[in-house]
Short mmCIF file of C-alpha atoms in Angstrom, two decimals:
data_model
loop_
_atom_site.label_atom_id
_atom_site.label_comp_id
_atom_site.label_asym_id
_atom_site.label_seq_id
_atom_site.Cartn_x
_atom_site.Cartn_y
_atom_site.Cartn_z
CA UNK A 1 5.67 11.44 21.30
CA UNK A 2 6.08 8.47 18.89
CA UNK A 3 6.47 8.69 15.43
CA UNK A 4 4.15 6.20 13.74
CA UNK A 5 4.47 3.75 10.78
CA UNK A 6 1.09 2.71 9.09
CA UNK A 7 1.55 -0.82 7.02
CA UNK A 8 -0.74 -2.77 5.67
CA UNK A 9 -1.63 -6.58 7.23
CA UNK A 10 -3.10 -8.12 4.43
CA UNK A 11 -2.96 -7.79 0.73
CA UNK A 12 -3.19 -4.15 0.60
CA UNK A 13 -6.33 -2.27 -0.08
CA UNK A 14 -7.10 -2.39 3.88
CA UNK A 15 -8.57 1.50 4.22
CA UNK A 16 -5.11 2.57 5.05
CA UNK A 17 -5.98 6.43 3.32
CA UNK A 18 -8.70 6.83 5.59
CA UNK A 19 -6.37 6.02 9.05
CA UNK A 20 -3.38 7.31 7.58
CA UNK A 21 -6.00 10.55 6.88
CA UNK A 22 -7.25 10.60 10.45
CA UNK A 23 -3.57 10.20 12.16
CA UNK A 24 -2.09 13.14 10.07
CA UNK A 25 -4.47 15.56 11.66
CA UNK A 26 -1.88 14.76 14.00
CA UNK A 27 1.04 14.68 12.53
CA UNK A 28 3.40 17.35 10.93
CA UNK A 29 5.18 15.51 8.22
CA UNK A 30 3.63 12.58 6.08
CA UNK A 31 6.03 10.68 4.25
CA UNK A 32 6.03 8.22 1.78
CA UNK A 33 8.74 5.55 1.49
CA UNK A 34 8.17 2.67 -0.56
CA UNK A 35 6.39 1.72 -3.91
CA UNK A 36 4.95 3.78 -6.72
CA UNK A 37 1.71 5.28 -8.17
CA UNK A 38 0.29 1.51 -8.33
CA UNK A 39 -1.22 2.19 -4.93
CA UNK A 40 -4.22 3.92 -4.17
CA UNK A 41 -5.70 5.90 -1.26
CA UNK A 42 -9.00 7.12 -1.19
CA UNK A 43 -9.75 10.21 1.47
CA UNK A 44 -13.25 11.00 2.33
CA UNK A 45 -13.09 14.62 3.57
CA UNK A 46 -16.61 16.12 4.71
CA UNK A 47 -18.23 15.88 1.18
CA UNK A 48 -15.12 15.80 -1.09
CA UNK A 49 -13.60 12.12 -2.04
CA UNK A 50 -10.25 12.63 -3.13
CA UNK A 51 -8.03 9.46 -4.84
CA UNK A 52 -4.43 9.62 -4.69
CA UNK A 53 -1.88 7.34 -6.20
CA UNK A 54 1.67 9.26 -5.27
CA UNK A 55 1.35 12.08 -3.05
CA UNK A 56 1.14 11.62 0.36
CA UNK A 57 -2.28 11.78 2.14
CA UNK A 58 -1.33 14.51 4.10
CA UNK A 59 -1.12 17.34 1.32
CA UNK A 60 -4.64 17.47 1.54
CA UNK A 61 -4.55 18.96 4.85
CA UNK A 62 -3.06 22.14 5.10
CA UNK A 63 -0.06 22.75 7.23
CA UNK A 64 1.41 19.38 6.38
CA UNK A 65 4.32 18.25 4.68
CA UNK A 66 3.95 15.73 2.24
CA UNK A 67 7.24 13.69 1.49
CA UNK A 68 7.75 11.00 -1.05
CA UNK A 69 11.18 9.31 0.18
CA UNK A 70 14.19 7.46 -1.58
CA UNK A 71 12.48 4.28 -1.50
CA UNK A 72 9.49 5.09 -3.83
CA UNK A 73 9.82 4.93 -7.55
CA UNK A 74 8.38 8.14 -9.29
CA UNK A 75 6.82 8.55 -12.51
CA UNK A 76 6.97 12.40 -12.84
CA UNK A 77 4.07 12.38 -15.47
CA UNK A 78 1.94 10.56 -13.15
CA UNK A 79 2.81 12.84 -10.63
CA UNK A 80 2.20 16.30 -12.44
CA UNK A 81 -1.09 14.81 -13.52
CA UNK A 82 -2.15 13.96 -9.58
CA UNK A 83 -1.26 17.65 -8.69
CA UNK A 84 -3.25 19.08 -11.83
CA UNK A 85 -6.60 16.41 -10.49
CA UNK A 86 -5.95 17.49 -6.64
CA UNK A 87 -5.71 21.88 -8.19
CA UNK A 88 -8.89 21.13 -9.96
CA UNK A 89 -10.65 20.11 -6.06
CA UNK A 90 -9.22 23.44 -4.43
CA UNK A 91 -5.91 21.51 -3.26
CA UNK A 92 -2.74 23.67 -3.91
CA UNK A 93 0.72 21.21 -4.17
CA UNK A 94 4.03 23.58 -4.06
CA UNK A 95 6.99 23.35 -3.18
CA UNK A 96 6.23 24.55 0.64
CA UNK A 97 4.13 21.26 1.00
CA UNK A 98 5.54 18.64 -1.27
CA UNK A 99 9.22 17.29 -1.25
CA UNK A 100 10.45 14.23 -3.62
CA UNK A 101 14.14 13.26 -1.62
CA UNK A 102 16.72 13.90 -4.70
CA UNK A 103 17.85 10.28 -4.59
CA UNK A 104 14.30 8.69 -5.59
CA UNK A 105 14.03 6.60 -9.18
CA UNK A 106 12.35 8.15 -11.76
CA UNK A 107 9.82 5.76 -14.36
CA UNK A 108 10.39 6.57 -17.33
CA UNK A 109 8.12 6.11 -20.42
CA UNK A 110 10.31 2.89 -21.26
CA UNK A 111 9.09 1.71 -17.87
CA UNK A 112 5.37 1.50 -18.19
CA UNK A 113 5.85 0.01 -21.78
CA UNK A 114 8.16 -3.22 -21.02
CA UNK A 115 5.81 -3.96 -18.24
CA UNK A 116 2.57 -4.29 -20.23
CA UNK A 117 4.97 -5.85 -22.95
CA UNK A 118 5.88 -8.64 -20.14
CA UNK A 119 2.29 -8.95 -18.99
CA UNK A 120 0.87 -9.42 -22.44
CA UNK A 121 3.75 -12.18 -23.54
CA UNK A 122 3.56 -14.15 -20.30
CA UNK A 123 -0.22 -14.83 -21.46
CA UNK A 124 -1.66 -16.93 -18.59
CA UNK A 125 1.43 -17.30 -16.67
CA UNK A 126 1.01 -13.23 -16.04
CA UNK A 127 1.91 -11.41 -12.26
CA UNK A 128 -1.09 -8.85 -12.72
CA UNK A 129 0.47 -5.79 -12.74
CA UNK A 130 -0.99 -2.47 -12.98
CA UNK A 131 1.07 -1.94 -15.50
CA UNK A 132 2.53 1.83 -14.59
CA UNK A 133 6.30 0.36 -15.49
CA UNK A 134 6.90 -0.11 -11.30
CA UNK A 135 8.93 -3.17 -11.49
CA UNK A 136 11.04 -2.01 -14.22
CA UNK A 137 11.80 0.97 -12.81
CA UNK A 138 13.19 -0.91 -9.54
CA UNK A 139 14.94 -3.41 -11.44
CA UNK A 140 16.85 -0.76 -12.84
CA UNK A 141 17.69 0.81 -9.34
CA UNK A 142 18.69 -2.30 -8.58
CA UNK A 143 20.92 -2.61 -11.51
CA UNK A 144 22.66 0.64 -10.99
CA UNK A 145 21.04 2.06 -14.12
CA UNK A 146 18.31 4.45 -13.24
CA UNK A 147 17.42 7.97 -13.66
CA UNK A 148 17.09 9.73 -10.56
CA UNK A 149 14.86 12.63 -9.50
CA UNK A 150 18.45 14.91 -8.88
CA UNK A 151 19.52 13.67 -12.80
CA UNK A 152 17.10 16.28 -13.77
CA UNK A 153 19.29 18.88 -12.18
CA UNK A 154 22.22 17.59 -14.90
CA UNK A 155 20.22 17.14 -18.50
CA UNK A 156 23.64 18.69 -19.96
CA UNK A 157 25.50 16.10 -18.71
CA UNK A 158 22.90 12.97 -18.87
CA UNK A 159 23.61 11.27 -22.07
CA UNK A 160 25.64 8.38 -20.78
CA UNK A 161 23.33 7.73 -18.58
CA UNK A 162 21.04 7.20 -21.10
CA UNK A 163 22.85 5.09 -23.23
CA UNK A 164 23.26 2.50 -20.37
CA UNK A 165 19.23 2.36 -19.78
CA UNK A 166 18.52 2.00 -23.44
CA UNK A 167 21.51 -0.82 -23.85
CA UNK A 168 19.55 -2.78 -21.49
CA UNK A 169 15.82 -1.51 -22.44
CA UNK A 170 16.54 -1.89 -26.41
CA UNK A 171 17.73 -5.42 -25.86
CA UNK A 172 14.52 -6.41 -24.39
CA UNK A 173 12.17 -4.92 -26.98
CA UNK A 174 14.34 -6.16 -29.76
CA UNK A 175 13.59 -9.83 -27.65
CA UNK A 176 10.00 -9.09 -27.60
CA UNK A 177 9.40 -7.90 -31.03
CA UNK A 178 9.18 -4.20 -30.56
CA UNK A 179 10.68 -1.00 -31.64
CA UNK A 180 13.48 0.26 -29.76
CA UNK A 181 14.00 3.58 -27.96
CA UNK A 182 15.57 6.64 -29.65
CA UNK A 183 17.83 8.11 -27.58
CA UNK A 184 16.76 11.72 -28.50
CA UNK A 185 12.98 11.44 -27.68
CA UNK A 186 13.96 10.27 -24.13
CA UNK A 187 16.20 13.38 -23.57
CA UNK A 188 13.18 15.63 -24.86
CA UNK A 189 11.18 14.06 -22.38
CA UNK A 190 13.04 14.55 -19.64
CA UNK A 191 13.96 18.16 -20.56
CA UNK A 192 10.05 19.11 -20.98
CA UNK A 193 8.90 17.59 -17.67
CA UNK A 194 12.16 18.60 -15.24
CA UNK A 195 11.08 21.73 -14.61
CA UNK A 196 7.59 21.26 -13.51
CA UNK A 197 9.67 18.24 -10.81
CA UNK A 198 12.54 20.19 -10.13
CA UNK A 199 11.00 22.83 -7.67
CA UNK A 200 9.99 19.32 -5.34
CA UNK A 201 13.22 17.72 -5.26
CA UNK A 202 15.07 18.16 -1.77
CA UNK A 203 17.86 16.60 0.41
CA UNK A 204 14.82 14.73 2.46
CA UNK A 205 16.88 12.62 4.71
CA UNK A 206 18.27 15.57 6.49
CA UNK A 207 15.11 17.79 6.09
CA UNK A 208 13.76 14.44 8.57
CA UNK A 209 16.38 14.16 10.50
CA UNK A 210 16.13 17.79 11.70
CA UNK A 211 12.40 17.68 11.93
CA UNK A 212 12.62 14.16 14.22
CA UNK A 213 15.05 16.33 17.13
CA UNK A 214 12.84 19.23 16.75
CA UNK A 215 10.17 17.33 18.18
CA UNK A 216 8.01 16.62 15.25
CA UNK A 217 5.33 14.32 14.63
CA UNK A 218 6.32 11.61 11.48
CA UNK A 219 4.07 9.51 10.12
CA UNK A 220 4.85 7.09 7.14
CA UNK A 221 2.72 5.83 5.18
CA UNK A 222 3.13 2.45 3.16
CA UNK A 223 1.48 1.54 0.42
CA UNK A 224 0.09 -2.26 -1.21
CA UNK A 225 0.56 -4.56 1.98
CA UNK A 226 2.90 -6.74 3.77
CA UNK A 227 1.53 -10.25 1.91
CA UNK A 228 2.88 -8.07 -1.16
CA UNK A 229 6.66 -7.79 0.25
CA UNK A 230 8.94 -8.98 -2.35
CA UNK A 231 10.80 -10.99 0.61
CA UNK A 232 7.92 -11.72 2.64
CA UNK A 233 4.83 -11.82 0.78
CA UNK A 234 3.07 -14.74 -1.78
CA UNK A 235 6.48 -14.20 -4.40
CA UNK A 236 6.19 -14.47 -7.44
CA UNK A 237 2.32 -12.72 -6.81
CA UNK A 238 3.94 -9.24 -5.42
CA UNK A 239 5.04 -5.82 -5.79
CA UNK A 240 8.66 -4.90 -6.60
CA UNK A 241 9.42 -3.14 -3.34
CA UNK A 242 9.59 -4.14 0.76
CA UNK A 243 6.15 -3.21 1.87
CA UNK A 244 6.62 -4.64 5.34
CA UNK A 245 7.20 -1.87 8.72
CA UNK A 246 11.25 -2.02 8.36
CA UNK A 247 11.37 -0.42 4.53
CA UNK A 248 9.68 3.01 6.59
CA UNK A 249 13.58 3.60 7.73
CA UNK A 250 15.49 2.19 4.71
CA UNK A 251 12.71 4.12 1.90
CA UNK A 252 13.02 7.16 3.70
CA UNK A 253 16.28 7.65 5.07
CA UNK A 254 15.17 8.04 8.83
CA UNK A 255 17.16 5.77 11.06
CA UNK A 256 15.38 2.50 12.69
CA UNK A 257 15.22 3.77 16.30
CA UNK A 258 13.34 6.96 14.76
CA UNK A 259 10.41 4.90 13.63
CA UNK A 260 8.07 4.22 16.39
CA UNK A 261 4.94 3.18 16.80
CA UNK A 262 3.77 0.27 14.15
CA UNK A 263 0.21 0.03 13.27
CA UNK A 264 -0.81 -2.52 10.85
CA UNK A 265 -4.29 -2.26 8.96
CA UNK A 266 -6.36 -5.13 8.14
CA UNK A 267 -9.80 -5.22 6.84
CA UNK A 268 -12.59 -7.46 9.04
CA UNK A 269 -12.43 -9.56 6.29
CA UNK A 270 -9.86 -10.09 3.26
CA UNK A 271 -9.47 -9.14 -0.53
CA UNK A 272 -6.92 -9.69 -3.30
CA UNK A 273 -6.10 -7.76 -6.68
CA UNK A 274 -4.91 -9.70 -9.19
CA UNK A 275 -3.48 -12.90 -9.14
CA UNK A 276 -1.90 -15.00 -6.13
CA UNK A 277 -2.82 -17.51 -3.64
CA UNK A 278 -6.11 -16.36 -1.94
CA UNK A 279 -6.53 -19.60 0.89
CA UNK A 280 -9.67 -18.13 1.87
CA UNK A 281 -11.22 -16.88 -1.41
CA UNK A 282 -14.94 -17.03 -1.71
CA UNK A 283 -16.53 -17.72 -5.15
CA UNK A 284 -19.87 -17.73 -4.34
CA UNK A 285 -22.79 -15.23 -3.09
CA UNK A 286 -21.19 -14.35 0.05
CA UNK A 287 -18.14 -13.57 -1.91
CA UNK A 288 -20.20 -11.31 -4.42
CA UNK A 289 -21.73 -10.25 -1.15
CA UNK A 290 -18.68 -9.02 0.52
CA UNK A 291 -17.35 -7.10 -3.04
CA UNK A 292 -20.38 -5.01 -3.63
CA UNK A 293 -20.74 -4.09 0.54
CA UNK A 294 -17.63 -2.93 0.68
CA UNK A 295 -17.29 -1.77 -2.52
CA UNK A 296 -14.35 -3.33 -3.68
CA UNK A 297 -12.73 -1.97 -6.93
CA UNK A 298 -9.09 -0.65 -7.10
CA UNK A 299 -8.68 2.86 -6.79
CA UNK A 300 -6.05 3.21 -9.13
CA UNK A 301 -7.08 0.00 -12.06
CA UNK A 302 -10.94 -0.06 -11.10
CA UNK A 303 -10.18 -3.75 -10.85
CA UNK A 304 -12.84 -6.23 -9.06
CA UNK A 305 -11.19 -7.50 -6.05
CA UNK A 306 -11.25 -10.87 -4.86
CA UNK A 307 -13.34 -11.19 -1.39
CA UNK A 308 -13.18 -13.90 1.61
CA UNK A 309 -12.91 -14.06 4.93
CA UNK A 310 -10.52 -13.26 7.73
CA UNK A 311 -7.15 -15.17 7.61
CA UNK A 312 -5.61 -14.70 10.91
CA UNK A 313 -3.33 -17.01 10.27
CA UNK A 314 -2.38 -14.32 7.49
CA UNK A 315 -2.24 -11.38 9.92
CA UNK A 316 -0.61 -12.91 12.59
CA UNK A 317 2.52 -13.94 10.46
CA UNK A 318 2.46 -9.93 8.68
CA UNK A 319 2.42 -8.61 12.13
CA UNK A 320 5.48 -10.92 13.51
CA UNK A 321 7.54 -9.93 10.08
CA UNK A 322 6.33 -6.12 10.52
CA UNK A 323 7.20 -5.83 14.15
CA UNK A 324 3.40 -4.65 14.46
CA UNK A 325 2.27 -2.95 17.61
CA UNK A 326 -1.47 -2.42 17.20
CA UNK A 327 -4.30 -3.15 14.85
CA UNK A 328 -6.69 -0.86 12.81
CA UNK A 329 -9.38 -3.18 11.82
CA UNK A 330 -11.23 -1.75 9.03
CA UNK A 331 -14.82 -2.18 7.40
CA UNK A 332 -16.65 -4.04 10.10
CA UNK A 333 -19.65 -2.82 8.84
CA UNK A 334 -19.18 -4.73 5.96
CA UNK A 335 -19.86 -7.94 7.69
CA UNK A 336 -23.28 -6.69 9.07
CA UNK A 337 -26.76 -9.27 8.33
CA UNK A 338 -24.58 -12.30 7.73
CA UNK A 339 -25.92 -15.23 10.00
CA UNK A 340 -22.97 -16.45 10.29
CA UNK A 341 -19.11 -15.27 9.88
CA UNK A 342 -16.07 -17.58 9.37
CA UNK A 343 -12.62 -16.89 10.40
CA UNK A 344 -9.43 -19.34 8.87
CA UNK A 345 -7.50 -20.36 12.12
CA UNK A 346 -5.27 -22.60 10.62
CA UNK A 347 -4.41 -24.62 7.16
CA UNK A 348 -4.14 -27.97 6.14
CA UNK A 349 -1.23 -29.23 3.98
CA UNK A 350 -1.12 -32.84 2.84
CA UNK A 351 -2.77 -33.90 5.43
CA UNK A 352 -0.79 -32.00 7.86
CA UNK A 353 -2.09 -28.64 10.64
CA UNK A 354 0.44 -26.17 10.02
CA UNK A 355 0.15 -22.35 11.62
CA UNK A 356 1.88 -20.36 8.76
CA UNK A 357 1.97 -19.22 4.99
CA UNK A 358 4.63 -21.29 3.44
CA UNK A 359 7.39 -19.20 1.70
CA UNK A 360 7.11 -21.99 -1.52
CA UNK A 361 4.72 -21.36 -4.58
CA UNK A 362 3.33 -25.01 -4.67
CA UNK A 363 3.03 -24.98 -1.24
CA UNK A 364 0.93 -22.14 -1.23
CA UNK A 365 -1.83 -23.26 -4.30
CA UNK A 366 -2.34 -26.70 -2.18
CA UNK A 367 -3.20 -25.26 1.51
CA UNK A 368 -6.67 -25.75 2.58
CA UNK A 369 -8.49 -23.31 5.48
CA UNK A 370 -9.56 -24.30 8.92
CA UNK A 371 -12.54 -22.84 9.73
CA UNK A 372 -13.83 -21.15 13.18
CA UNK A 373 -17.87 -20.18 12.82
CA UNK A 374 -18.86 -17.38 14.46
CA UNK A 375 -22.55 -16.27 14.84
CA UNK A 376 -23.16 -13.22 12.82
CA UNK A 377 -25.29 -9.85 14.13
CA UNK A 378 -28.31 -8.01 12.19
CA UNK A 379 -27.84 -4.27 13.76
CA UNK A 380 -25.83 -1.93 12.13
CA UNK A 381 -22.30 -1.38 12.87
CA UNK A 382 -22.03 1.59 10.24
CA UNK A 383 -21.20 4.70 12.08
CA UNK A 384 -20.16 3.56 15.01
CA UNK A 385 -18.16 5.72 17.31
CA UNK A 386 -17.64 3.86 20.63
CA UNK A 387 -17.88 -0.01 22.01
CA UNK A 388 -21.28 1.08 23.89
CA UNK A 389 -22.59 1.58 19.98
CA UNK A 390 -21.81 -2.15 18.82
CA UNK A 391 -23.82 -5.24 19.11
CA UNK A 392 -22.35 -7.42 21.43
CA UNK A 393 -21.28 -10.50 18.56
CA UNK A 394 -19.26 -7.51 16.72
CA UNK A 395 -17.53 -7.26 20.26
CA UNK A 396 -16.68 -11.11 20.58
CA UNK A 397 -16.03 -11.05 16.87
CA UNK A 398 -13.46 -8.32 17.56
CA UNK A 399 -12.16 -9.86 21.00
CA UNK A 400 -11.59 -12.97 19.18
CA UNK A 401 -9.79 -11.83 16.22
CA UNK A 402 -7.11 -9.92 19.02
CA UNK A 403 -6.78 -13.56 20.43
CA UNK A 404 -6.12 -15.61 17.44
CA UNK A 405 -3.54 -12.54 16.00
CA UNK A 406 -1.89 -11.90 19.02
CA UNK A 407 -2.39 -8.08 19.01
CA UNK A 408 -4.68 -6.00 20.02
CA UNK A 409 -7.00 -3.79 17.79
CA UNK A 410 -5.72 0.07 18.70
CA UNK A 411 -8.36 1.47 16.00
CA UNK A 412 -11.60 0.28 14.98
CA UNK A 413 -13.03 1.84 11.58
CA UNK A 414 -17.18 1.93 10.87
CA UNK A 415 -17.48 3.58 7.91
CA UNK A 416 -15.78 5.54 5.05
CA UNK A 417 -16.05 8.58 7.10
CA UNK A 418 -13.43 9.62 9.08
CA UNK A 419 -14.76 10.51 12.13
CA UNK A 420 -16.73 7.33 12.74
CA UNK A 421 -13.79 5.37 14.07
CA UNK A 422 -12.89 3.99 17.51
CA UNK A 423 -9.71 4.56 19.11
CA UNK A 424 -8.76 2.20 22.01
CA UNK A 425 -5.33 3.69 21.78
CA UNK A 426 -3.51 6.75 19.95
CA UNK A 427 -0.51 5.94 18.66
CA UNK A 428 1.37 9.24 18.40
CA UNK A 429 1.14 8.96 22.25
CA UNK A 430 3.89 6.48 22.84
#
């Protein structure tokens, strides 16, 4: 048995929470491995909806393990308040389900506050951040100055530590007009909230490695989506982290050739949060259309997303970079009534065809889509559980989409609900 890898194709917000729901029921151990509590997954259960931001979709099930690896950046407030939301719906987190690996970066306070600092003084020139302090907290990974989850263990012995984040953090908010950090109220912090985290902290890399030759079923879960890769996706627009198939091994600690299976998600048509490059951004009724269909808001920032149609020229190049085995295409019944339905095949760059998103910022804002038209169908797709229950143009529409991205679609998704999907092909079973 394979373990499986769920990444998202697009921009992120594909419906990953509801596949990544549906393949734990067949899994043992969902894991998280890269970003923070900027994502959002939404799990529609029977009649409970349940929104999570940091904890891995699988703690909702019991039985399952819920891991958040080394590569995610935790904000242990955040956290404790997710638990508290998820206790108050009848779902207990302990330390039997939930384990944080002891080498994961913790946001602090500090965090969250330089980035909405940044975002506010960049004015117009802003990323569009959710503002939770995630790429501060990774720049200080990266700088060899973080607090980690097993610090907490150590608050005797912390201090320096502390002084070499706030040499750094107090230098910046002295640049941007604000008060600095006292060293004190940072301790007290830590000290109040380490023993509500402490129980959840766990050597995770091993706890995998022993569960992978036992025979267990792994599934990791990414969050955001591969166009948001901070190597690979529309840079400067993007996270802080690798969002792309390969981070599953580095963020959790879980060699390459224990991976598996690859499946990417991608919604039937495409949305943005934020700001970016969007080639095939609609801003007109069908745009509006498309939002309030598929109700499109961000989980976590109740943002409006941007809304247009299917880039395979997109999803094809996230797929190479991910190593992607098989498609989930989500939210076909979103496209249901339209007359007719437009896919980008192509762009158009001074003049020039060219078959890929190019890596350079200016590059980007000038490409123009090349459209294919296909005719649209008036019955319902919502609900649908099997091929024989879609109108034949959802079929070609479908069939076409596996041509022009060069994989095939493994898992076909109808609704919200989790049981009205299609599976062409299970992953765990290769």
């Amino acid at each position: 048995m394979a373990n499986v890898v769920v990444v998202g194709a697009q921009w992120g917000d594909e419906g990953k929470g509801k596949i990544v729901d549906w393949l734990s029921e067949r899994a043992d151990i969902v894991v998280r491995f890269q970003g923070g509590h900027n994502a959002g997954h939404t799990l529609v259960i029977g009649e409970n909806t349940y929104k999570l931001s940091l904890l891995p979709s699988g703690v909702v099930r019991p039985g399952k393990l819920g891991v958040i690896g080394n590569g995610v950046v935790v904000d242990p407030w955040a956290l404790c308040a997710e638990i508290e939301r998820l206790a108050a719906q009848g779902v207990a987190v302990t330390h039997d389900n939930l384990k944080i690996a002891e080498n994961a970066t913790l946001i602090l306070p500090l965090h969250r506050e330089l980035d909405q600092m940044r975002e506010e003084a960049a004015g117009a020139g802003k990323i569009g951040t959710t503002g939770r302090g995630i790429g501060p907290a990774y720049e200080d990974k990266v700088g060899r100055r973080a607090i980690r989850a097993q610090d907490l263990k150590t608050l005797a012995t912390l201090e320096p530590k502390v002084d070499r984040i706030l040499v750094h953090h107090n230098a910046l908010r002295r640049g941007l007009g604000q008060p600095e950090v006292e060293k004190s109220t940072l301790l007290d912090d830590l000290a109040a909230i380490a023993p509500k985290i402490l129980p959840f902290i766990d050597v995770t890399w091993d706890l995998l490695d022993t569960a992978r030759k036992a025979g267990k079923r792994i599934l990791f879960e990414g969050a955001q989506g591969a166009l948001l890769d901070i190597d690979h996706g529309t840079y400067p627009f993007v996270t802080s982290s690798n969002t792309v198939a390969a981070q599953a091994a580095t963020g959790s600690g879980v060699g390459p050739r224990g991976v598996g299976y690859v499946l990417g998600i991608a919604k039937a048509y495409t949305t943005r949060v934020g700001s970016g490059p969007f080639p095939t951004e609609l801003h007109d009724d069908i745009g509006r259309k498309l939002g309030e269909r598929g109700h499109e808001f961000g989980t976590v920032t109740g943002r409006a997303r941007r809304c247009g149609w299917f880039d395979a020229v997109l999803v094809r190049q996230t797929i190479k970079v991910c190593g992607i085995d098989g498609i989930a295409l989500t939210k076909l019944d979103v496209l249901d009534g339209f007359d007719e339905i437009r896919v980008c095949i192509g762009y158009e760059l001074d003049g020039e065809r060219i078959d890929r998103l190019p890596a350079g910022q200016n590059s980007q804002e000038r490409i123009k889509p090349i459209w294919e038209t296909f005719e649209g169908w008036s019955q319902s797709t919502r609900g649908a559980r099997s091929w024989a229950d879609l109108p034949a143009q959802a079929v070609k529409y479908v069939r076409h989409i596996e041509e022009l991205i060069e994989c095939p679609v493994t898992l076909l998704s109808t609704s919200p609900e989790r049981e009205d999907t299609i599976l062409m092909r299970d992953p765990f079973a290769d």
